[in-house]
mmCIF file of C-alpha atoms in Angstrom:
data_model
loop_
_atom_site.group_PDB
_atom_site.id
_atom_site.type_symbol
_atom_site.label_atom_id
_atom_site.label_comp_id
_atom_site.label_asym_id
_atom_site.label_seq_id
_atom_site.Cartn_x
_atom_site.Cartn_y
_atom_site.Cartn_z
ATOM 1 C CA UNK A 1 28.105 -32.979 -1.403
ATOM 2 C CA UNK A 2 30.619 -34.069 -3.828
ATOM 3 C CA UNK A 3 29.026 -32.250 -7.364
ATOM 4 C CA UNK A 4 30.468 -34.181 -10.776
ATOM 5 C CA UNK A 5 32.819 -31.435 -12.652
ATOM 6 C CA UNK A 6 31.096 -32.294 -15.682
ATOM 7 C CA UNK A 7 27.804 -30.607 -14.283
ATOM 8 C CA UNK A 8 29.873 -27.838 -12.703
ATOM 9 C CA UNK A 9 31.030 -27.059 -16.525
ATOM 10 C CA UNK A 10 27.336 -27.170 -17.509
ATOM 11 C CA UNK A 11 25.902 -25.401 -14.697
ATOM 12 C CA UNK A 12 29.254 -22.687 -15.699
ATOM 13 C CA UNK A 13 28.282 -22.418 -19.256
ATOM 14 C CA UNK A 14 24.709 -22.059 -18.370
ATOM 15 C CA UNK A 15 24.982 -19.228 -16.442
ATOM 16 C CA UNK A 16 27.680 -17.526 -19.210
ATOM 17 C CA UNK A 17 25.037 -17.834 -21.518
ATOM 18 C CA UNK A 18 22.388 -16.327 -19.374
ATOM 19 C CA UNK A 19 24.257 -13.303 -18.222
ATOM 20 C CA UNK A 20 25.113 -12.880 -22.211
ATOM 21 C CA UNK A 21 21.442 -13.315 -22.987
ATOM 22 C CA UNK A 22 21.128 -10.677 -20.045
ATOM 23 C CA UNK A 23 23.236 -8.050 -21.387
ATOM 24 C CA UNK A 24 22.336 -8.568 -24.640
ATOM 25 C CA UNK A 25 18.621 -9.318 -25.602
ATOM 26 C CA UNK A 26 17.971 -7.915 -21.927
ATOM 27 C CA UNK A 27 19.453 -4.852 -21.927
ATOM 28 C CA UNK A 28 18.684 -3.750 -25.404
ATOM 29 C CA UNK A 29 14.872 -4.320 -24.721
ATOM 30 C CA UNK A 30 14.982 -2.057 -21.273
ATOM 31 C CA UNK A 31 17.049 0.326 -23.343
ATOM 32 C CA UNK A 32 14.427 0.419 -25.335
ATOM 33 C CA UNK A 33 11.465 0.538 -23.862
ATOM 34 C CA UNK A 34 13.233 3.477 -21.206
ATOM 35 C CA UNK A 35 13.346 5.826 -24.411
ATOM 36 C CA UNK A 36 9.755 4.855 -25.517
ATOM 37 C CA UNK A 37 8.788 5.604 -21.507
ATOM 38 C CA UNK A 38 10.419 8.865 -22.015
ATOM 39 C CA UNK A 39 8.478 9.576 -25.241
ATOM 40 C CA UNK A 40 5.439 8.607 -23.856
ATOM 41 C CA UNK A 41 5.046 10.059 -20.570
ATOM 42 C CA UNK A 42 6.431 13.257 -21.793
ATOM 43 C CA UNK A 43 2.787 13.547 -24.185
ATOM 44 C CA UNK A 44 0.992 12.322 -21.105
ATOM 45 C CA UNK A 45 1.977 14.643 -18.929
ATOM 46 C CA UNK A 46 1.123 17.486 -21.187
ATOM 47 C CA UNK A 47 -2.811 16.018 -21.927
ATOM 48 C CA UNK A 48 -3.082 15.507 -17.773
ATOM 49 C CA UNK A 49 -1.846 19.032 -17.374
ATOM 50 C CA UNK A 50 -4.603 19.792 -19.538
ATOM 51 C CA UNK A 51 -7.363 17.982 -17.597
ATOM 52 C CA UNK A 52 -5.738 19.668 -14.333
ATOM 53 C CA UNK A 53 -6.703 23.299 -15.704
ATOM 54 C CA UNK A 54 -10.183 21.293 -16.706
ATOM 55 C CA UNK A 55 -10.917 20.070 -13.347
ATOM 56 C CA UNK A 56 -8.520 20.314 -10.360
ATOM 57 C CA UNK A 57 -9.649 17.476 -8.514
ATOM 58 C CA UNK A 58 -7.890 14.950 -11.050
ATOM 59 C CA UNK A 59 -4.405 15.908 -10.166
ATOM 60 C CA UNK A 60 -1.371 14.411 -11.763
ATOM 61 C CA UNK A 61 0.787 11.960 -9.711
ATOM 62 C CA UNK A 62 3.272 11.027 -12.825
ATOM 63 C CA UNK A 63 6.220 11.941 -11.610
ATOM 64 C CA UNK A 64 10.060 11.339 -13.336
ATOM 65 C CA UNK A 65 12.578 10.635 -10.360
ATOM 66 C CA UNK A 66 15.382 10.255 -12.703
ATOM 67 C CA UNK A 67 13.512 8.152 -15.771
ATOM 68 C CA UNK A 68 11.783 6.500 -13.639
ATOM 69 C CA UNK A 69 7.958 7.366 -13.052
ATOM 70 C CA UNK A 70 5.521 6.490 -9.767
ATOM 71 C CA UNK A 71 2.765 4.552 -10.909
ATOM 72 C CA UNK A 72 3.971 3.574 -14.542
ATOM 73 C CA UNK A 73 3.234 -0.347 -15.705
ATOM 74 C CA UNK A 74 4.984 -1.310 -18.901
ATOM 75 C CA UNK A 75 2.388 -3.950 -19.803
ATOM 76 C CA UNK A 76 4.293 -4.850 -23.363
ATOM 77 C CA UNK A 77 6.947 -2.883 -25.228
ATOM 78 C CA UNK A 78 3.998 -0.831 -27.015
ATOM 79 C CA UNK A 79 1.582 -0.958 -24.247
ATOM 80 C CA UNK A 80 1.803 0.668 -20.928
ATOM 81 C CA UNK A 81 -0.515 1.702 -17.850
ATOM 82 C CA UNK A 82 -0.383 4.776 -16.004
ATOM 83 C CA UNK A 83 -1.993 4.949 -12.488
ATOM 84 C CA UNK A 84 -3.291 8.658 -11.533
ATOM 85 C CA UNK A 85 -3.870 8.595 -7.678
ATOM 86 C CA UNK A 86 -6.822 10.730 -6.577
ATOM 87 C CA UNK A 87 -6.978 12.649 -3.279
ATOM 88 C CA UNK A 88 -9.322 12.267 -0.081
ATOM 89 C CA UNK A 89 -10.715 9.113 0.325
ATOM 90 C CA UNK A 90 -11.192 10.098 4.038
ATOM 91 C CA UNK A 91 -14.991 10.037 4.479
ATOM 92 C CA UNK A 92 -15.328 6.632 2.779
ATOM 93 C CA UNK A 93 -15.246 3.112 4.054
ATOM 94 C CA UNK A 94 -13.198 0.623 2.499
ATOM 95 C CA UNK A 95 -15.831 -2.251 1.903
ATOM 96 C CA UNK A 96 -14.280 -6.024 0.952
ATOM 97 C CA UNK A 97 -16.657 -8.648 2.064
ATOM 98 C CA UNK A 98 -15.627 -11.123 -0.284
ATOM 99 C CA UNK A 99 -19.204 -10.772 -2.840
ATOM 100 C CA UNK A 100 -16.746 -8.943 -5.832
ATOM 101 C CA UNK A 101 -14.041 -11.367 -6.595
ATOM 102 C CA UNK A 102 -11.187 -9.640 -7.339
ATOM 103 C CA UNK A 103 -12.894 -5.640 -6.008
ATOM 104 C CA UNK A 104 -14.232 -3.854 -3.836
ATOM 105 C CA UNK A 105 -16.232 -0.901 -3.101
ATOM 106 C CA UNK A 106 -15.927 2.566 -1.319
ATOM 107 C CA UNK A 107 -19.096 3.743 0.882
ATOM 108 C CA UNK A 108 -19.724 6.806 2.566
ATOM 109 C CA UNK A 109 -18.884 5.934 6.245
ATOM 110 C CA UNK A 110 -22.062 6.094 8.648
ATOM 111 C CA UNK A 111 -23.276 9.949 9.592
ATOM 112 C CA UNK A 112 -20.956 11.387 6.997
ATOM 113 C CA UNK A 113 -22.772 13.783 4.582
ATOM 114 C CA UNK A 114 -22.372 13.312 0.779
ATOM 115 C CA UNK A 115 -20.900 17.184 0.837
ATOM 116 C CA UNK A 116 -18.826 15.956 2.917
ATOM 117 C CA UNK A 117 -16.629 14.381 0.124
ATOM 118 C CA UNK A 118 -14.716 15.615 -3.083
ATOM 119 C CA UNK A 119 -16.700 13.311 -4.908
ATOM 120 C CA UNK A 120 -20.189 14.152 -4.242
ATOM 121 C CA UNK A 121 -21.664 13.781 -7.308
ATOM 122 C CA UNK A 122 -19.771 10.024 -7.871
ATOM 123 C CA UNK A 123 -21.617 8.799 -4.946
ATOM 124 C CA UNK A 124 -24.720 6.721 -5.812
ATOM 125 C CA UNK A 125 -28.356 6.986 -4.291
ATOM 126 C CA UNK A 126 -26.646 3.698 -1.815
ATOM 127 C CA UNK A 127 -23.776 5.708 -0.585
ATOM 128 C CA UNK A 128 -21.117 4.072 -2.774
ATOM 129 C CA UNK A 129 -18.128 6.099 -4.361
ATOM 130 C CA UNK A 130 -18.674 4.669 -8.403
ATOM 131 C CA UNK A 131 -15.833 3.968 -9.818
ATOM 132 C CA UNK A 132 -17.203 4.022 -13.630
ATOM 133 C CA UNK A 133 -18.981 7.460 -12.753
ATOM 134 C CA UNK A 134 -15.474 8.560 -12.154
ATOM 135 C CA UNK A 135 -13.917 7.228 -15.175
ATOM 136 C CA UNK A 136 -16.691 8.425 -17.143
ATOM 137 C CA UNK A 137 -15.824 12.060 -16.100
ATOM 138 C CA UNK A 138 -12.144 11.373 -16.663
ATOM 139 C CA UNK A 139 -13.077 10.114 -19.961
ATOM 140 C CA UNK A 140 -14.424 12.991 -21.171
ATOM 141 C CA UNK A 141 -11.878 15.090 -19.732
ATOM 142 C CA UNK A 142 -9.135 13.622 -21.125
ATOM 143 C CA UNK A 143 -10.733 13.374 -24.588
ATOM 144 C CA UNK A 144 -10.939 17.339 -24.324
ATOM 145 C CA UNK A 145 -7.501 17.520 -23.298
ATOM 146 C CA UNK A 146 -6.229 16.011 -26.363
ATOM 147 C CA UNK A 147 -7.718 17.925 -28.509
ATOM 148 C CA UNK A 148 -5.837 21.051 -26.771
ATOM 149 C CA UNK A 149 -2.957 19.862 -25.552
ATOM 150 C CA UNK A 150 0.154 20.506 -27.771
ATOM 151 C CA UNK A 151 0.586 16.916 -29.365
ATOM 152 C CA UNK A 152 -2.834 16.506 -30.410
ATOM 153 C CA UNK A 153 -1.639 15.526 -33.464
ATOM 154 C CA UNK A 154 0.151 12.618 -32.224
ATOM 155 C CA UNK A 155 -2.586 11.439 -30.069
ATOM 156 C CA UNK A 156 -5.853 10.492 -30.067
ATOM 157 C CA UNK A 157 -8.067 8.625 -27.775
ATOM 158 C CA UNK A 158 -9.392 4.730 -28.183
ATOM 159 C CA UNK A 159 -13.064 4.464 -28.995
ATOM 160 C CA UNK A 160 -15.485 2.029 -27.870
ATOM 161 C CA UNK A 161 -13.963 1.646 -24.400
ATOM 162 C CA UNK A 162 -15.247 2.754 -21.014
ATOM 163 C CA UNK A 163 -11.359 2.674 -20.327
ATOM 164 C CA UNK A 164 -9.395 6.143 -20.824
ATOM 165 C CA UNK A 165 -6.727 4.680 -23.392
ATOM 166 C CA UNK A 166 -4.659 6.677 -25.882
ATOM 167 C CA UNK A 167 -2.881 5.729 -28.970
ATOM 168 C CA UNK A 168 0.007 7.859 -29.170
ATOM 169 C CA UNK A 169 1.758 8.193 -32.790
ATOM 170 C CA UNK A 170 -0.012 4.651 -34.132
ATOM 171 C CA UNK A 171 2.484 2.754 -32.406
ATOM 172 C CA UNK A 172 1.850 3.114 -28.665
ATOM 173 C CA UNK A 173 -0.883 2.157 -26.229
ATOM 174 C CA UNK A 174 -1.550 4.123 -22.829
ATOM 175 C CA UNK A 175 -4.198 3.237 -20.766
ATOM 176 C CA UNK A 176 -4.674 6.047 -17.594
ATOM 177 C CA UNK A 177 -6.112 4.600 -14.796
ATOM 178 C CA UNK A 178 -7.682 6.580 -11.715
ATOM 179 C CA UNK A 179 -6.866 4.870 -8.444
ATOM 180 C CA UNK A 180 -6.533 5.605 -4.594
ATOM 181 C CA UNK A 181 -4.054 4.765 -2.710
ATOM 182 C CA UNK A 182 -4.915 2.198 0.714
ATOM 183 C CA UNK A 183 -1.630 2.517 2.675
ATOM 184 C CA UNK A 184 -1.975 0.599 6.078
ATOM 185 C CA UNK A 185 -4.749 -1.189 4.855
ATOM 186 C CA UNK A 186 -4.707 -4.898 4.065
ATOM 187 C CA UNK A 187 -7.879 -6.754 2.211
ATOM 188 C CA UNK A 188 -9.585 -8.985 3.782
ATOM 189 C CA UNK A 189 -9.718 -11.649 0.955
ATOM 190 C CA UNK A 190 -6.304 -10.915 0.644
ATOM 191 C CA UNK A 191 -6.169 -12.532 4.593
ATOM 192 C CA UNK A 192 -4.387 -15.910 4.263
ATOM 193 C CA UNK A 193 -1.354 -14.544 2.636
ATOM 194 C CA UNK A 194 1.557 -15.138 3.817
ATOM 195 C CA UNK A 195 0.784 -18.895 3.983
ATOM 196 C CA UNK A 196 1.609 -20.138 7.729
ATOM 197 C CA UNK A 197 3.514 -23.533 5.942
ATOM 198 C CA UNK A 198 5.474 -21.311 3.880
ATOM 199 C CA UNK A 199 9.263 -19.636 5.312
ATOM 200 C CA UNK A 200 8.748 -17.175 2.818
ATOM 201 C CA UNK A 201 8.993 -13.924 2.896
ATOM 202 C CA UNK A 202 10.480 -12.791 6.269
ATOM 203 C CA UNK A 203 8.132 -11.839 8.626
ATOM 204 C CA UNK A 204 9.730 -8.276 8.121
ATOM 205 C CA UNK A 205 8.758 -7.754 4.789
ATOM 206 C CA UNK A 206 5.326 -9.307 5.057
ATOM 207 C CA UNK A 207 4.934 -6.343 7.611
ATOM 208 C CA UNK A 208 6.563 -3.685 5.186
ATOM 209 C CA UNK A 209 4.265 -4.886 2.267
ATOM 210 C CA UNK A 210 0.946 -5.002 4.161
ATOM 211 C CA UNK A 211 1.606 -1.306 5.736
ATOM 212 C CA UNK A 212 2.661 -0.208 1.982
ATOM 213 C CA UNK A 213 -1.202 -1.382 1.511
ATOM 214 C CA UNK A 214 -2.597 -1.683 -2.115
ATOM 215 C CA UNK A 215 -4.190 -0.243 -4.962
ATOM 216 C CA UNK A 216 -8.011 0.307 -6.229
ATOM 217 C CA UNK A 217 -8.384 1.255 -9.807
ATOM 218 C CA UNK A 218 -10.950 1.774 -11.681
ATOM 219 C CA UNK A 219 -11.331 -0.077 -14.904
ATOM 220 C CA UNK A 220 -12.934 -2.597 -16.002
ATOM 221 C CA UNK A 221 -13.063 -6.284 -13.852
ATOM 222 C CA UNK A 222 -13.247 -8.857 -15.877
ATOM 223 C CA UNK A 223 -14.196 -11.374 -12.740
ATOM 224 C CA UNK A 224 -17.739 -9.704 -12.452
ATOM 225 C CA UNK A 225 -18.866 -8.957 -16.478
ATOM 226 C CA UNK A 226 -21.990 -10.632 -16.243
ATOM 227 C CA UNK A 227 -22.174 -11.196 -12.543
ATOM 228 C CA UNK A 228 -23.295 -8.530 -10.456
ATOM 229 C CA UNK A 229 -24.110 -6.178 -12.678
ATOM 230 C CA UNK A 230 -25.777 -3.512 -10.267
ATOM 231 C CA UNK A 231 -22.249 -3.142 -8.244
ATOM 232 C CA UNK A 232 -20.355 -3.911 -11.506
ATOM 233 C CA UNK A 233 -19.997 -0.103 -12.183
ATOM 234 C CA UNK A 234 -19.213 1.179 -8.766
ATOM 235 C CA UNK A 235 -16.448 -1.868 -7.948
ATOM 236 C CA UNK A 236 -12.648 -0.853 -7.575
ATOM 237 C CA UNK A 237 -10.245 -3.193 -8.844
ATOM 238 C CA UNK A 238 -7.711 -4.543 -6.575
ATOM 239 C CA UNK A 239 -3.724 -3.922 -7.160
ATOM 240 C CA UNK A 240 -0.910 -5.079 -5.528
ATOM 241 C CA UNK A 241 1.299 -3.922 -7.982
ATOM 242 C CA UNK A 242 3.985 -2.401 -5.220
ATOM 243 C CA UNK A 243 3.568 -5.201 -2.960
ATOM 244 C CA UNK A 244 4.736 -7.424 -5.778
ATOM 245 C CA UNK A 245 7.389 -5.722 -6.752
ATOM 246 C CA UNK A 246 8.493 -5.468 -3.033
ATOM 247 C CA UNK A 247 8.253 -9.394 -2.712
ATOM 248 C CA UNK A 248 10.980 -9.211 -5.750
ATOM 249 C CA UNK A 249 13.595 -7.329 -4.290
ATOM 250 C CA UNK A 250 16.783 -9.721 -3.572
ATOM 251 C CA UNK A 251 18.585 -12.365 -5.120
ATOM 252 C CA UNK A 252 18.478 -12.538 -8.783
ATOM 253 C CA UNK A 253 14.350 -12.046 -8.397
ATOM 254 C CA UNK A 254 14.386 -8.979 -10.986
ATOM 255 C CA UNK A 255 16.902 -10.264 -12.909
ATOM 256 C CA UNK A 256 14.777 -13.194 -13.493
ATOM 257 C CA UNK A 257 12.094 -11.574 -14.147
ATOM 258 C CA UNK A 258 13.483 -9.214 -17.081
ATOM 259 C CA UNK A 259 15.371 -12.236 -19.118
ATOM 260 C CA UNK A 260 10.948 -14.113 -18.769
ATOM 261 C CA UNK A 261 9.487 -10.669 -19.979
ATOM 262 C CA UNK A 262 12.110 -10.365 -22.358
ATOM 263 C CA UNK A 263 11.800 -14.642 -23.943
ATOM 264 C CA UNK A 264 7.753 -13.531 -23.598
ATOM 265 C CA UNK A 265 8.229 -10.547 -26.202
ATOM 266 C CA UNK A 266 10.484 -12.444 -28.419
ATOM 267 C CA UNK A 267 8.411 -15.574 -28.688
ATOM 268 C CA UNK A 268 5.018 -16.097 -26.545
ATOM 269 C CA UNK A 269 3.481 -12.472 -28.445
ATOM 270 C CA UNK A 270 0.907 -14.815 -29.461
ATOM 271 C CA UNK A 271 -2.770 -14.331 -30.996
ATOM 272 C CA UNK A 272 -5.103 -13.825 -28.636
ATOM 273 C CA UNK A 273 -2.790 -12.868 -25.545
ATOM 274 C CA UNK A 274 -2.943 -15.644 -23.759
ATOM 275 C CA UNK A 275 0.897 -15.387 -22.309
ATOM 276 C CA UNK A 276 1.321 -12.043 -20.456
ATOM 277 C CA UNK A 277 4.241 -10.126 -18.535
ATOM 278 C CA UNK A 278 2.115 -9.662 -15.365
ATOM 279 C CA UNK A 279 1.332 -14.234 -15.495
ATOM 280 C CA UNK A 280 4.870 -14.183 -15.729
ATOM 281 C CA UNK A 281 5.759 -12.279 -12.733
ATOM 282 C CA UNK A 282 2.876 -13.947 -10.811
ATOM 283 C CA UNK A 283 4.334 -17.722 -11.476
ATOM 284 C CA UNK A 284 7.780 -15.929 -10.258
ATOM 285 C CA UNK A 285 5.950 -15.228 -7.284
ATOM 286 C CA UNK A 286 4.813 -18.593 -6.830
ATOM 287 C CA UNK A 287 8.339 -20.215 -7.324
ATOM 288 C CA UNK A 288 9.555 -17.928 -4.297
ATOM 289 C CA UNK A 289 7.179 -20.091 -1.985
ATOM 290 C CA UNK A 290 8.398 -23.250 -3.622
ATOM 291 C CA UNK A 291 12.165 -22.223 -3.379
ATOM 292 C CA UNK A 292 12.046 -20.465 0.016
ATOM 293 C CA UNK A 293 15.604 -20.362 0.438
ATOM 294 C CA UNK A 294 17.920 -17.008 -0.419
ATOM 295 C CA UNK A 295 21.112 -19.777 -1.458
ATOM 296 C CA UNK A 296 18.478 -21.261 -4.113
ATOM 297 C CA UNK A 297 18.113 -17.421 -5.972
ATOM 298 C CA UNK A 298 21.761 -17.289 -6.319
ATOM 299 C CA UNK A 299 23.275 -16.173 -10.102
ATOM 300 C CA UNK A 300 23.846 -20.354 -10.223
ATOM 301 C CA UNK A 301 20.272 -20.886 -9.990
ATOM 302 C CA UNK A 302 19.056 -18.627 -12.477
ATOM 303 C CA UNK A 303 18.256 -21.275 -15.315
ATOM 304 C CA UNK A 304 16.932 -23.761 -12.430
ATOM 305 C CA UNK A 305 13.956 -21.070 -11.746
ATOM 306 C CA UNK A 306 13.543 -20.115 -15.241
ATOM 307 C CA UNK A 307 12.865 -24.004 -16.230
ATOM 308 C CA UNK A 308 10.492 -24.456 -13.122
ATOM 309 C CA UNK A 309 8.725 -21.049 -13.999
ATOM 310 C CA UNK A 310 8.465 -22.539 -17.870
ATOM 311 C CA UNK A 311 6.905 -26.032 -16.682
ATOM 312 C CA UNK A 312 4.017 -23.940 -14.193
ATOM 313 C CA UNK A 313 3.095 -21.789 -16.879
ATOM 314 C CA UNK A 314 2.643 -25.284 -19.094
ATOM 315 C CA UNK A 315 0.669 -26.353 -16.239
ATOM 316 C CA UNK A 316 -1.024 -23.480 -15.872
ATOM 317 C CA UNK A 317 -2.253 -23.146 -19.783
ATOM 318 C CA UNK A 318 -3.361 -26.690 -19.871
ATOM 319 C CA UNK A 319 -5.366 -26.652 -16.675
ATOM 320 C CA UNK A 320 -6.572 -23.441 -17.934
ATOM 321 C CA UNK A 321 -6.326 -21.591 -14.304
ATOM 322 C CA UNK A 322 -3.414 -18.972 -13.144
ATOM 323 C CA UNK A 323 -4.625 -18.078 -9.700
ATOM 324 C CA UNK A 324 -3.676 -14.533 -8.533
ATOM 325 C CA UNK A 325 -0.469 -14.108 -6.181
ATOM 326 C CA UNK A 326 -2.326 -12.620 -4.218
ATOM 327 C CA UNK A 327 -6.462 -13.351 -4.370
ATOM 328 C CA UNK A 328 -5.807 -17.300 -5.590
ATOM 329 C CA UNK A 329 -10.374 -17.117 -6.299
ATOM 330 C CA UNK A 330 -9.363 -14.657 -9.229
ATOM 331 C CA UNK A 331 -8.173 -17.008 -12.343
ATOM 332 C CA UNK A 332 -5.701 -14.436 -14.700
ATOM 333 C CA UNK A 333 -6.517 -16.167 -17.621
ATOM 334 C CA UNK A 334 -10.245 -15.769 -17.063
ATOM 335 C CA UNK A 335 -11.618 -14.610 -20.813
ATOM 336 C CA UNK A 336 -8.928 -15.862 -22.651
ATOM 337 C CA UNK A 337 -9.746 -18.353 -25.833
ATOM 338 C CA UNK A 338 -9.082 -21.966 -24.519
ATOM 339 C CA UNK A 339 -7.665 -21.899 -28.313
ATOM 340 C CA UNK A 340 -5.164 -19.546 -27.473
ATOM 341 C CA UNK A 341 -3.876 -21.141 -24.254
ATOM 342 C CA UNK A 342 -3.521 -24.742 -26.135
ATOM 343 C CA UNK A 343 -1.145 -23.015 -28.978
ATOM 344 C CA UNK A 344 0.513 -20.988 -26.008
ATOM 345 C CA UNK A 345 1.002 -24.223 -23.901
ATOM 346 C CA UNK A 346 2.591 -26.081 -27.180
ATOM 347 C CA UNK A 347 4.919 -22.887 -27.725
ATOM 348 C CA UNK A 348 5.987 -22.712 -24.215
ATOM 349 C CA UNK A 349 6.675 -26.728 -24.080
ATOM 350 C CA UNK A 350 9.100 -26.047 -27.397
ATOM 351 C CA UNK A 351 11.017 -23.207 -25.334
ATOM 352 C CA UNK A 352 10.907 -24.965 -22.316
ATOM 353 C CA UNK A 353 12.421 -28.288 -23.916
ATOM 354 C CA UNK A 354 14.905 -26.070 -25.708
ATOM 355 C CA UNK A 355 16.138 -24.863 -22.536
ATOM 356 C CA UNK A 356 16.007 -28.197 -20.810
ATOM 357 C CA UNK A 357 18.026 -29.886 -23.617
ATOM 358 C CA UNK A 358 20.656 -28.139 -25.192
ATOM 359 C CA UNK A 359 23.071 -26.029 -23.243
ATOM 360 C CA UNK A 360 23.374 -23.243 -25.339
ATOM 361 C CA UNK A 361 19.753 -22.440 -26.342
ATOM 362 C CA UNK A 362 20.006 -19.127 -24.911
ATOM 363 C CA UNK A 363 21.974 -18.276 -28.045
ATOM 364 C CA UNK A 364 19.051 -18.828 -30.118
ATOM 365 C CA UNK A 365 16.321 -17.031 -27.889
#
């Protein structure tokens, strides 16, 4: 197909400006939120080491392999999530029948004693494995911790919060999450994925991701406040955080996804939070299924994917619903101010025209 050169020279310009924008805007924000990583985990590690002498069965898992650290989630440039794996899970039964939207629950397999597991005294009178007992625990653990650890001046915990967070020198948020790991496992409301209409991903790394498994955590769900609230405290939360990033491996995937984070920061850090990095990366996802095709996440493409990612996320603000990559029944924008999503929706339709319209808007973002 013969292609005008006057679009050629567009398309050309286009993608100057975006691998400017790139190594500019880009680059200085992963510059800078590497050093505030460093910063960070460096205090963290120091207040888990504490807990550790407290109580050995909350071992550390946060690693550095060369600046970068296992289970670290840079939710914002100020906020981040730390994932602390626990050990044994072996005499529980993972238990997703589809009643938790979103969780699931741990239960003592059939014949097994309580003694039997690390967590005795987490399991409840039913034979579940709480997950808010166990935060609870941590809680006050960690609280302890930073009152001996050697930057205790520097950090403090966050009050009125079942969740363990820490501010760390008034500028940074942490939140440390207790999870175990489910390799080989795959959920079963997590079943219809990959779509069977859908050429994407390769068979091969549907198989990778599903023996990789997934995460539970345990923090708070906002899918069951109010519904359920007997299992409430003992559900996991379900993460896929790996098996996303997996899916985002090839092409110009991450690269796209670093120049959305970094036009979020800039200019959708909005009151309320309605606009954040993770429904970014999940309407990424969902423009993989609708552009199936390696050619179509060439470098050329980039700006095509970043419009079509702009015009879902309008979508997605004015119907009010982000479905979940993964478990489409959990809505991501469930407790957000319908307030805050029309402002968000009017901000993102000014970017997105922008972008649409003048050729060198990247200059200005």
């Amino acid at each position: 197909m013969l292609v005008p050169p006057e679009m050629l020279a567009a398309q050309s310009k286009l993608v100057y400006q975006m691998n400017k924008y790139y190594g500019e805007r880009v680059a200085s924000r992963k510059a800078q939120i590497a050093k505030t990583i460093h910063e960070v985990c460096r205090i963290v590690q120091d207040v888990l080491k504490e807990v550790e002498l407290q109580e050995p069965r909350f071992i550390s898992s946060l690693t550095d392999y060369n600046g970068r650290f296992d289970g670290l989630e840079v939710v914002s440039p100020h906020e981040f999530e730390i994932i602390i794996y626990l050990n044994q899970m072996g005499v529980l039964n993972f238990v997703d029948d589809g009643s938790l939207p979103g969780c699931a629950v741990l239960k003592l397999s059939d014949g097994r004693k309580r003694s039997m597991s690390l967590w005795v005294e987490f399991i409840t009178a039913s034979g579940y494995l709480s997950a808010r007992k166990i935060r609870s625990r941590f809680q006050t653990l960690v609280a302890q911790a930073c009152d001996k650890c050697s930057y205790r001046d520097c950090v403090k915990m966050i009050a009125e919060t079942t969740e363990v967070k820490l501010r760390i020198r008034e500028r940074y948020v942490v939140q440390i999450t207790p999870a175990f790991k489910c390799a080989g496992l795959w959920p079963r409301s997590a079943a219809h994925w990959p779509l069977p209409t859908i050429p994407w991903p390769h068979p091969n790394i549907v198989a990778e991701v599903k023996t990789e498994g997934f995460d539970l955590l345990s923090k708070e769900c906002l899918t069951l406040q109010g519904k359920n609230s007997a299992m409430e405290g003992d559900a996991w939360v379900l993460s896929f955080f790996e098996a996303e990033n997996r899916l985002l491996q090839g092409g110009c995937r991450r690269k796209c996804l670093s120049i959305l984070k970094t036009i979020r920061d800039r200019h959708l850090e909005l009151p309320g939070n309605p606009v954040t990095c993770y429904h970014m990366k999940t309407l990424l996802l969902y423009e993989c299924e609708k552009h199936p095709r390696e050619p179509e996440w060439d470098e050329a493409a980039l700006g095509d994917r970043i419009n079509g990612i702009f015009l879902q996320l309008i979508s997605s603000l004015q119907c009010r619903r982000c479905p979940h990559y993964f478990l489409p029944h959990v809505d991501l924008f469930k407790g957000k101010s319908p307030t805050a999503m029309e402002n968000a929706a009017k901000q993102v339709w000014r970017l997105t025209r922008e972008m649409l319209t003048n050729s060198r808007a990247f200059e200005k973002l």
